Amino acid sequence: MALELSEQEQFRRNSLQELFNLGINPYPAESYLINATTSEILTNFPADNTRYQEVSLAGRIMTRRIMGAASFVDIQDSAGRIQLYIKRDDICPGDEKTLYNTVFKRLMDIGDIIGVTGFVFNTQMGEISIHVKELKMLSKSVKPLPIVKEAEGQTFDAVTDPEFKYRQRYVDLIINPAVKDVFVKRTKVVNIIREFLNSQGALEVDTPVLQSIPGGATARPFITHHNALDIPLYLRIANELYLKRLIVGGFDWVYEFSRDFRNEGMDRTHNPEFTILEFYVAYRDYFWMMEQTEQMLQKIAVGLYGKTDVPFGDTTISFKAPFNRISIYDAIKEHTGIDVSAMDEAQLRIVCRQLELETDNTMGKGKLVDLLFGEKCEHHYIQPTFIIDYPVEMSPLTKKHRSKPGLVERFELMINGKEIANAYSELNDPIDQRERFEYQVKLMERGDNEAMFIDYDFLRALEYGMPPTAGIGIGIDRLVMLMTNQASIQDVLFFPQMRPEKKAIVNLVTDDDFIAQGIPAEWVPVIRKAGFKTPEEVKAANPNKLLNDLSGLRKKLKLEITSLKLEEVQAWCKD
RNA sequence: CUCUCGGUAGCUCAGCUGGUAGAGCAAUUGACUCUUAAUCAAUGGGUCACAGGUUCGAAUCCUGUCCGGGAGACCA
């Protein structure tokens, strides 16, 4: 007997055995063919019709109401829930009532997956239900499912513990239907984007995740090692430089949904792995890209909700094109009253001090402007706004502005006070690009540990000539957060990163390890129940106290096993 | 990494200023042929996250550790 299982888990394991004893396989191998889904029936079954007279469907038991010889069961499939009406004499037409009395009533539990056939009807209370003719166990659940009940729009005992939800997302998905909806919408967003891009002739591509130079962004990478080549490799922090190589290679429009990895802090908008859509289009500039972005986001909103207004928190975000545009210097002027557009590094540092922002000597002009914007402006932009024309120092991959010296042709799209997209007219002058990289190296020497590495192969590609190109990166996770009204990135990732649970050691120690120490097999479960996880812990115990505890447990649990003598216990505790 | 709040039955939670744990749902047994948070009766279920300490006595007080949330720091 496995004492470490909870009472309910033990009951279910016993039921499992009883099913086997009755000749019923609780985990049958063969297909179970269905011809309907719950939601299909609920939407199509008209009150006065005789459709769906022979349906077959399958799902998980979510709740049961047993009234003697008749019962109501709610099952849930991938599409929704429906009520079953199960009558003893209908599923057991003869004298043999075991299927109902024993299998259904006693051996089936909430959480089990069953298949049923029957006909659809309306109950006296007017609920569309299935009158079951046949019932089959498809998968026995041996772990009790948290029970969430609902009535008149109110939910009772919903599991809200974030740790539970994120670690056991499979349970979260079963019991919280709204969670499923978020992820369905996530896929919809991705599909709408694909269609939007493909319909314009874009080509979806794959580029390396393992890179020997982590380029295209400034962030600390995850590092790993390739044994055969004996070189370090990095998980990509961006795929930008590879997509641009493909533009050099002659593709006019490429895109990739790129899983990127950054070895940095985690919070409600950062997960170590996340998804960015990047796309690059030859012969276009950042103005064109702003229009594309507006069109795309508007399409997503309309595709999900049929309108451009999307609720988020206590506000509504309008994705109706066009979006506002403001230069980063104007934004800073607007929110601080200070015109920094003509300032050099020293003057900027003074401004930052005046505004009580912390600076240090590793920060160049670009970082200081970034700091001012990030601290004083960013959070003001709730409605979609393009922040444009950044200083050249903070944009090493961006083309110099066609008419404004010291600036580059870049925009970031801010929504709800957060950056959603980052785009530029791409720098395609190889000489300029080399100089920009070299400036990055200087920053690194000054102590900026996130300045970019030089990718010489990328420079070589540019030297062959890259057409004028517009490029963008859009944070898909954050976009999905906006589109599904979720405050945390963890709620739009199926399996957000978590510290591992520490339970492994309990499972690694087998009963044999205890037996090897001279402990009788029948006492091993008791020892575990008493809290000893390893034989070493038993060895270290006080024999008198151990004997007392074990004998106490034996009595408490009414175990019919031979009692222990002190000498025996003393023997375990010695080597 | 810092501050802060939390971890009690399968789930949701109560447990006050220390006296060895309670409720609802779930479970078990029984009753019940249209219920729907089904109902009624009885029953069982807990290393109070973990490890120390203070105390005659700790879920409760103190210290440390682990895990999580929130806010910051770092970072797009």
XYZ file of C-alpha atoms (C1' of nucleotides) in Angstrom:
651
model
C 0.000 0.000 0.000
C 1.358 3.346 -0.969
C 0.912 5.501 2.091
C 2.387 8.590 0.480
C -0.695 8.915 -1.720
C -3.577 10.986 -0.477
C -6.738 9.197 0.515
C -8.499 10.287 -2.641
C -5.658 9.152 -4.855
C -5.713 5.806 -3.109
C -9.441 5.415 -3.690
C -8.986 6.093 -7.362
C -6.191 3.580 -7.677
C -8.435 1.035 -6.033
C -11.162 1.867 -8.539
C -8.636 1.331 -11.291
C -7.908 -2.150 -9.993
C -11.599 -2.947 -9.663
C -12.130 -1.949 -13.287
C -9.414 -4.368 -14.343
C -11.008 -7.048 -12.189
C -14.317 -6.490 -13.975
C -12.562 -7.018 -17.299
C -12.732 -3.344 -18.204
C -9.584 -1.728 -19.535
C -9.540 1.807 -18.118
C -7.049 2.794 -20.809
C -8.332 1.166 -24.018
C -6.118 1.277 -27.077
C -8.636 1.443 -29.908
C -10.003 4.614 -31.510
C -13.214 6.022 -30.170
C -14.997 7.604 -33.098
C -17.071 10.674 -32.407
C -19.510 12.350 -34.764
C -20.276 15.527 -32.845
C -18.828 18.034 -30.407
C -20.526 19.687 -27.474
C -20.662 23.190 -28.871
C -21.818 21.963 -32.261
C -24.784 20.252 -30.625
C -25.588 23.214 -28.414
C -25.638 25.633 -31.333
C -27.358 23.391 -33.893
C -29.913 21.421 -31.914
C -33.204 23.210 -32.294
C -35.804 22.675 -29.636
C -38.371 21.276 -32.040
C -36.184 19.079 -34.150
C -35.125 15.488 -34.265
C -31.576 16.023 -35.386
C -28.706 14.383 -33.541
C -30.590 11.181 -32.788
C -27.401 9.144 -32.847
C -24.496 11.104 -31.549
C -21.205 9.805 -30.322
C -18.938 12.096 -28.369
C -16.228 11.990 -25.775
C -14.972 14.207 -23.013
C -13.991 14.648 -19.410
C -16.441 14.310 -16.531
C -16.609 17.713 -14.843
C -19.493 17.323 -12.421
C -22.064 14.703 -11.461
C -25.506 14.731 -9.928
C -26.602 11.215 -9.061
C -30.213 10.546 -8.113
C -30.507 6.863 -7.604
C -31.292 5.186 -10.887
C -30.787 8.314 -12.980
C -27.945 10.766 -13.124
C -26.794 13.940 -14.754
C -23.179 14.347 -15.770
C -21.484 17.320 -17.385
C -18.732 16.388 -19.766
C -16.265 18.756 -21.344
C -14.608 18.293 -24.705
C -12.286 20.586 -26.616
C -15.200 22.761 -27.695
C -17.217 23.139 -24.500
C -19.503 21.349 -22.092
C -22.757 19.456 -22.367
C -24.982 17.663 -19.913
C -25.534 13.928 -20.116
C -28.629 12.173 -18.830
C -27.790 8.645 -17.772
C -30.604 6.293 -16.805
C -29.762 2.982 -15.223
C -32.209 0.895 -17.256
C -31.135 2.521 -20.513
C -27.465 1.748 -20.251
C -28.225 -1.614 -18.570
C -31.280 -2.954 -20.410
C -31.233 -6.463 -18.861
C -31.007 -7.662 -15.280
C -27.306 -6.973 -15.121
C -26.903 -3.494 -13.636
C -23.183 -3.540 -12.882
C -22.316 -0.977 -15.537
C -24.525 1.594 -13.851
C -24.405 0.657 -10.187
C -20.732 -0.170 -9.952
C -18.825 1.122 -12.943
C -20.599 4.425 -13.392
C -21.617 5.259 -9.835
C -18.623 3.961 -7.925
C -15.671 3.548 -10.251
C -16.011 6.621 -12.388
C -14.917 9.975 -11.012
C -14.783 13.610 -11.889
C -11.846 13.980 -14.245
C -12.307 10.640 -16.018
C -12.551 10.717 -19.781
C -15.502 8.811 -21.178
C -17.177 8.217 -24.494
C -20.946 8.127 -24.895
C -23.531 7.482 -27.556
C -27.149 8.530 -27.386
C -29.652 11.079 -28.611
C -29.983 14.764 -27.969
C -33.063 16.084 -26.180
C -34.296 18.950 -24.049
C -34.729 18.377 -20.334
C -37.774 19.601 -18.458
C -35.648 22.501 -17.325
C -34.927 23.244 -20.978
C -31.291 22.278 -21.065
C -30.026 20.585 -24.195
C -28.650 17.241 -23.051
C -27.680 13.839 -24.310
C -29.740 10.836 -23.334
C -27.037 8.230 -23.021
C -27.464 4.738 -24.470
C -23.883 3.535 -24.198
C -21.063 4.544 -21.923
C -17.393 3.683 -22.171
C -14.404 4.452 -20.007
C -11.666 5.961 -22.161
C -9.184 7.092 -19.550
C -9.245 6.822 -15.791
C -8.045 9.855 -13.871
C -6.225 8.881 -10.683
C -5.505 12.394 -9.464
C -8.436 14.468 -8.198
C -9.211 17.496 -10.322
C -9.849 20.784 -8.506
C -13.565 21.415 -8.544
C -14.721 24.738 -9.912
C -18.452 25.357 -9.897
C -20.470 27.941 -11.667
C -23.981 29.275 -11.277
C -25.643 32.327 -12.739
C -22.377 33.711 -13.992
C -20.724 33.340 -10.603
C -17.717 31.103 -10.206
C -17.014 29.234 -6.996
C -13.663 28.015 -5.748
C -11.836 28.997 -8.922
C -8.173 28.083 -8.785
C -6.402 31.426 -8.842
C -3.055 30.528 -7.314
C -0.620 31.650 -10.029
C 1.924 29.038 -9.093
C -0.611 26.277 -9.561
C -1.832 27.741 -12.829
C 1.605 28.122 -14.376
C 3.169 24.899 -13.124
C 0.156 22.775 -13.948
C -1.155 24.609 -16.977
C -2.848 21.416 -18.136
C -5.133 21.641 -15.103
C -5.621 25.372 -15.543
C -6.783 24.737 -19.106
C -9.252 22.092 -17.992
C -10.887 24.061 -15.224
C -10.626 27.671 -16.403
C -12.225 28.009 -19.836
C -11.149 31.660 -20.145
C -7.520 30.530 -20.134
C -8.082 28.392 -23.183
C -9.654 31.315 -24.956
C -6.549 33.457 -24.466
C -4.404 30.854 -26.176
C -6.852 30.330 -29.007
C -6.715 34.079 -29.571
C -2.934 33.962 -29.501
C -2.919 31.503 -32.365
C -5.482 33.617 -34.176
C -3.233 36.653 -33.905
C -0.371 34.687 -35.409
C -2.569 33.333 -38.175
C -3.897 36.781 -39.071
C -0.336 38.091 -39.287
C 0.736 35.183 -41.492
C -2.151 35.733 -43.811
C -1.517 39.485 -43.896
C 2.115 38.934 -44.842
C 1.663 35.984 -47.160
C -1.068 37.718 -49.123
C 1.446 40.426 -49.975
C 4.024 37.949 -51.187
C 6.174 37.682 -48.077
C 8.201 34.520 -47.541
C 8.319 32.855 -44.128
C 11.828 31.603 -43.360
C 13.854 29.893 -40.626
C 17.212 31.185 -39.452
C 19.628 29.821 -36.852
C 18.686 29.740 -33.205
C 22.225 28.728 -32.255
C 24.523 31.556 -33.234
C 28.251 31.979 -32.766
C 27.800 35.756 -32.501
C 24.650 36.860 -30.675
C 23.799 39.880 -32.806
C 20.953 42.116 -33.809
C 20.118 43.464 -30.372
C 21.707 44.429 -27.110
C 21.074 41.865 -24.397
C 22.880 39.229 -22.389
C 22.630 35.886 -24.167
C 22.343 32.319 -22.942
C 25.567 30.545 -23.720
C 26.062 26.890 -24.539
C 28.764 24.742 -26.024
C 29.026 22.650 -29.137
C 31.112 19.584 -28.413
C 32.051 18.469 -31.924
C 33.229 21.925 -32.962
C 34.417 22.743 -29.448
C 33.126 26.290 -29.684
C 30.754 28.382 -27.607
C 27.345 28.972 -29.135
C 24.695 31.423 -28.086
C 20.930 31.139 -28.187
C 19.800 33.963 -30.380
C 18.784 37.269 -28.852
C 17.485 38.378 -32.256
C 17.454 37.157 -35.841
C 17.762 40.556 -37.510
C 21.200 40.114 -39.035
C 20.246 36.781 -40.607
C 17.081 38.123 -42.183
C 19.057 41.006 -43.653
C 21.529 38.533 -45.129
C 18.554 37.018 -46.916
C 17.600 40.428 -48.281
C 21.169 40.668 -49.591
C 20.608 37.237 -51.107
C 17.766 38.548 -53.224
C 14.560 37.904 -51.320
C 12.427 41.028 -51.276
C 10.290 40.279 -48.254
C 11.137 37.752 -45.575
C 9.705 37.166 -42.141
C 10.132 34.849 -39.196
C 8.334 34.281 -35.931
C 11.494 34.093 -33.939
C 11.807 32.517 -30.524
C 14.498 34.649 -28.913
C 16.297 34.132 -25.613
C 17.638 36.757 -23.248
C 19.417 35.987 -20.033
C 17.926 38.782 -17.996
C 15.377 39.492 -15.328
C 11.850 38.176 -15.391
C 8.764 40.199 -14.666
C 5.271 40.684 -15.975
C 6.553 41.731 -19.409
C 9.728 39.651 -19.654
C 10.188 35.911 -19.994
C 13.621 34.453 -20.794
C 12.259 33.035 -24.029
C 9.794 35.037 -26.030
C 8.534 35.454 -29.550
C 9.284 38.298 -31.909
C 7.979 38.664 -35.403
C 10.611 40.279 -37.571
C 10.156 41.175 -41.193
C 12.273 42.948 -43.753
C 11.121 44.450 -47.021
C 13.400 45.633 -49.805
C 12.926 49.039 -51.422
C 10.811 50.362 -48.572
C 11.456 52.869 -45.785
C 10.219 53.398 -42.246
C 7.302 55.576 -43.316
C 5.969 52.722 -45.390
C 6.596 50.422 -42.436
C 4.477 52.588 -40.148
C 1.563 52.203 -42.527
C 2.068 48.442 -42.706
C 2.128 48.249 -38.931
C -1.066 50.251 -38.584
C -2.808 48.090 -41.144
C -1.637 44.890 -39.546
C -2.672 45.798 -36.004
C -6.023 47.083 -37.169
C -6.571 43.798 -38.995
C -5.755 41.810 -35.884
C -8.193 43.774 -33.732
C -10.958 43.467 -36.298
C -10.159 39.796 -36.852
C -10.513 39.060 -33.127
C -13.315 41.386 -32.114
C -14.897 42.687 -35.305
C -13.934 46.251 -34.373
C -10.877 48.404 -33.822
C -11.542 49.124 -30.139
C -10.037 46.606 -27.751
C -10.630 46.748 -23.997
C -7.536 46.659 -21.822
C -7.616 47.026 -18.054
C -9.776 50.040 -17.311
C -9.183 51.636 -20.686
C -9.946 50.945 -24.304
C -7.237 50.892 -26.895
C -8.112 51.970 -30.391
C -6.219 50.223 -33.152
C -7.833 52.345 -35.820
C -5.261 53.546 -38.343
C -3.498 55.942 -38.561
C -1.680 56.136 -35.221
C -0.154 59.308 -33.765
C 3.473 60.084 -34.564
C 5.873 62.146 -32.477
C 9.647 62.483 -32.513
C 11.501 61.330 -29.437
C 12.853 64.837 -28.816
C 9.371 66.329 -29.057
C 8.122 63.670 -26.696
C 10.792 64.584 -24.156
C 10.030 68.283 -24.609
C 6.349 67.617 -24.126
C 6.772 65.700 -20.880
C 9.730 67.517 -19.311
C 9.553 70.942 -20.918
C 13.196 70.608 -21.922
C 14.470 70.691 -25.481
C 17.377 68.245 -25.555
C 17.642 67.981 -29.323
C 20.809 70.042 -29.603
C 22.512 68.837 -26.409
C 25.713 66.867 -26.170
C 26.489 64.104 -23.706
C 27.607 66.425 -20.893
C 24.541 68.642 -21.160
C 22.253 65.615 -21.242
C 23.855 64.289 -18.110
C 23.116 67.566 -16.353
C 19.479 67.410 -17.445
C 19.186 63.875 -16.124
C 20.633 64.958 -12.783
C 18.199 67.870 -12.592
C 15.340 65.402 -13.108
C 16.825 63.151 -10.408
C 17.583 60.314 -12.779
C 20.565 58.158 -11.948
C 23.334 58.167 -14.523
C 26.792 56.696 -14.668
C 29.870 57.224 -16.789
C 29.331 54.238 -19.025
C 26.249 55.893 -20.495
C 26.713 57.574 -23.856
C 24.390 60.088 -25.458
C 22.087 57.426 -26.792
C 21.577 55.812 -23.412
C 20.931 59.141 -21.745
C 18.208 60.032 -24.236
C 16.808 56.554 -23.807
C 16.793 57.071 -20.053
C 14.937 60.384 -20.324
C 12.336 58.902 -22.618
C 11.963 55.706 -20.631
C 11.531 57.461 -17.290
C 9.569 60.551 -18.252
C 7.600 59.754 -21.402
C 7.099 56.101 -22.166
C 4.288 55.393 -19.712
C 2.195 58.285 -21.080
C 1.582 56.624 -24.435
C -1.463 54.457 -23.856
C -3.003 54.730 -27.304
C -0.811 53.416 -30.135
C 1.834 56.027 -30.885
C 4.894 55.949 -33.122
C 7.913 57.509 -31.473
C 10.210 58.460 -34.358
C 13.641 59.789 -35.253
C 16.033 58.565 -32.588
C 19.569 59.814 -32.028
C 22.137 57.864 -33.988
C 24.055 56.799 -30.881
C 21.319 54.467 -29.656
C 20.620 52.815 -33.006
C 23.647 51.017 -34.421
C 21.768 49.229 -37.219
C 19.671 52.119 -38.470
C 20.105 54.350 -41.505
C 20.919 57.994 -40.911
C 17.987 60.318 -41.301
C 17.547 61.641 -44.820
C 17.262 65.281 -43.630
C 17.866 65.577 -39.872
C 21.536 65.353 -38.905
C 22.388 63.259 -35.851
C 19.173 61.268 -36.109
C 18.229 57.964 -37.641
C 15.121 56.761 -39.419
C 13.671 54.675 -36.667
C 10.378 54.297 -34.886
C 9.130 52.455 -31.871
C 5.462 51.754 -31.447
C 4.265 52.423 -27.924
C 0.978 51.022 -26.684
C -0.222 51.054 -23.111
C 3.063 52.641 -22.085
C 5.110 49.728 -23.406
C 7.193 49.161 -26.475
C 5.451 46.826 -28.876
C 7.495 47.253 -32.043
C 10.835 48.633 -33.148
C 11.553 49.411 -36.781
C 13.931 51.235 -39.053
C 15.015 52.120 -42.478
C 17.831 49.594 -42.336
C 21.415 50.754 -42.499
C 22.853 49.355 -45.743
C 26.024 51.453 -46.031
C 28.761 48.949 -45.121
C 31.309 51.628 -44.258
C 28.911 53.416 -41.943
C 27.847 50.095 -40.417
C 31.449 49.222 -39.650
C 31.936 52.560 -37.901
C 28.770 52.072 -35.869
C 29.975 48.676 -34.713
C 33.288 50.210 -33.774
C 31.476 52.812 -31.694
C 29.743 49.923 -29.947
C 33.110 48.405 -29.179
C 34.165 51.703 -27.608
C 31.051 51.669 -25.447
C 31.934 48.147 -24.396
C 35.416 49.281 -23.448
C 33.837 52.034 -21.381
C 32.006 49.346 -19.467
C 28.665 49.104 -21.243
C 28.378 45.345 -21.033
C 25.477 45.144 -23.436
C 26.921 46.923 -26.425
C 26.890 44.924 -29.641
C 29.538 42.533 -30.884
C 30.896 43.033 -34.386
C 29.596 40.487 -36.837
C 32.173 40.535 -39.632
C 30.272 38.157 -41.820
C 27.282 40.467 -41.686
C 29.540 43.354 -42.736
C 30.809 41.245 -45.612
C 27.233 40.654 -46.718
C 26.514 44.377 -46.658
C 29.623 44.993 -48.735
C 28.078 42.979 -51.564
C 25.190 45.420 -51.429
C 21.832 45.330 -49.651
C 18.928 47.160 -51.238
C 17.303 49.940 -49.226
C 15.182 48.021 -46.770
C 12.619 48.603 -44.079
C 12.600 46.216 -41.140
C 10.577 45.703 -37.985
C 10.437 43.554 -34.900
C 7.133 43.131 -33.098
C 6.860 41.541 -29.658
C 4.211 38.910 -30.163
C 3.761 38.079 -26.487
C 3.154 41.699 -25.571
C 0.890 42.169 -28.551
C -1.147 39.149 -27.475
C -1.306 40.555 -23.937
C -2.864 43.709 -25.355
C -5.214 41.841 -27.618
C -6.427 39.508 -24.865
C -6.457 41.944 -21.940
C -3.829 40.095 -19.893
C -1.592 41.972 -17.469
C 1.200 39.404 -17.309
C 3.288 37.729 -19.989
C 2.900 34.514 -18.018
C -0.756 34.508 -18.956
C -0.050 34.410 -22.689
C 2.626 31.704 -22.509
C 1.474 28.134 -22.014
C 4.479 27.277 -19.891
C 6.122 30.395 -18.474
C 9.568 29.940 -17.000
C 9.525 28.849 -13.354
C 12.074 27.763 -10.851
C 11.994 23.964 -10.826
C 10.076 22.249 -8.074
C 12.327 20.434 -5.647
C 10.791 17.064 -5.147
C 12.992 14.807 -7.202
C 14.882 13.287 -4.299
C 11.768 11.695 -2.818
C 11.109 9.784 -5.994
C 14.688 8.731 -6.582
C 14.879 6.762 -3.338
C 13.247 3.369 -3.783
C 11.885 1.005 -1.188
C 14.841 -1.271 -1.875
C 17.193 1.385 -0.571
C 15.478 1.154 2.800
C 15.308 -2.638 2.711
C 19.046 -2.752 2.040
C 19.493 -1.147 5.412
C 17.714 -4.048 7.111
C 14.316 -2.427 7.340
C 11.462 -4.903 6.735
C 9.591 -4.192 3.498
C 6.275 -3.853 5.304
C 7.688 -1.061 7.454
C 9.127 0.984 4.595
C 5.883 2.811 3.773
C 5.452 3.581 7.459
C 8.941 5.031 7.640
C 8.167 7.228 4.685
C 4.888 8.282 6.251
C 6.861 9.253 9.346
C 8.737 11.741 7.200
C 11.971 9.914 6.399
C 12.923 10.525 2.799
C 16.218 8.630 2.644
C 17.839 5.696 4.463
C 20.506 8.128 5.630
C 17.907 10.073 7.571
C 16.856 6.858 9.306
C 20.462 6.148 10.148
C 20.810 9.541 11.766
C 17.651 9.192 13.846
C 17.392 8.524 17.563
C 16.325 4.839 17.796
C 14.111 5.343 20.842
C 12.182 8.200 19.300
C 11.986 6.332 15.982
C 10.530 3.232 17.625
C 7.992 5.378 19.418
C 6.956 7.239 16.294
C 6.648 4.099 14.189
C 4.691 2.190 16.778
C 2.407 5.175 17.137
C 1.790 5.269 13.432
C 1.151 1.530 13.352
C -1.535 1.983 15.957
C -3.002 5.104 14.406
C -3.219 3.574 10.944
C -4.374 0.219 12.349
C -1.701 -1.588 10.377
C -1.608 -5.348 10.735
C 2.118 -5.830 10.579
C 4.554 -7.279 13.063
C 5.522 -4.867 15.807
C 9.085 -3.692 16.192
C 11.648 -4.268 18.910
C 14.117 -1.672 20.024
C 17.087 -3.832 19.010
C 15.779 -3.975 15.443
C 15.459 -0.244 15.244
C 18.873 0.235 16.781
C 20.306 -1.983 14.055
C 18.949 0.352 11.338
C 20.527 3.324 12.959
C 23.984 1.774 13.060
C 26.181 1.157 10.053
C 19.623 41.121 -6.247
C 16.414 44.398 -2.641
C 11.782 45.379 -0.263
C 6.963 43.419 0.635
C 2.899 39.880 1.031
C 1.833 34.841 1.081
C 2.411 28.961 1.533
C -3.022 25.196 6.612
C -7.269 18.649 3.712
C -7.605 17.143 -3.541
C -9.587 22.701 -4.304
C -11.251 27.596 -2.029
C -10.334 29.491 2.572
C -11.010 30.277 8.410
C -8.024 29.482 12.652
C -7.565 36.726 17.233
C -3.188 38.299 21.905
C 0.836 30.582 22.002
C -2.974 25.374 24.733
C -1.572 19.483 19.162
C -6.731 22.217 13.619
C -12.160 23.863 11.267
C -15.979 25.057 7.153
C -17.824 24.606 2.017
C -16.937 21.848 -2.251
C -14.522 17.162 -3.481
C -14.097 11.894 -1.371
C -16.323 7.269 1.195
C -21.110 4.619 2.681
C -26.381 4.883 2.288
C -31.312 7.185 0.259
C -33.297 9.301 -4.193
C -35.718 8.149 -12.131
C -35.503 15.546 -15.141
C -31.030 17.464 -11.657
C -27.956 21.715 -12.498
C -23.308 25.260 -6.823
C -28.848 18.879 -6.962
C -30.699 17.409 -2.043
C -30.663 14.472 2.754
C -27.917 11.366 6.485
C -23.481 9.301 8.352
C -18.086 8.798 7.849
C -12.991 9.387 6.711
C -9.193 12.744 5.274
C -3.814 17.259 7.770
C 4.932 16.207 8.383
C -0.235 23.540 9.311
C 6.111 24.672 2.927
C 11.064 22.994 5.223
C 14.882 23.303 9.209
C 16.283 25.248 13.703
C 15.187 28.303 18.184
C 12.201 30.379 22.476
C 8.530 27.807 25.690
C 5.885 23.047 30.178
C 3.449 23.640 25.332
C 4.196 26.548 18.467
C -0.061 26.514 12.567
C 0.425 30.916 15.805
C 6.412 34.212 18.358
C 11.919 34.538 16.506
C 15.919 33.088 12.852
C 17.303 30.749 8.414
C 16.015 28.072 3.825
C 12.722 26.761 -0.307
C 8.648 28.183 -3.650
C 5.276 31.885 -5.475
C 2.768 36.912 -6.114
C 3.436 42.273 -6.101
C 6.802 46.544 -6.262
C 11.661 48.011 -7.448
C 16.857 47.124 -9.531
C 18.851 45.107 -13.926
C 16.853 44.739 -18.572
C 13.427 46.106 -24.063
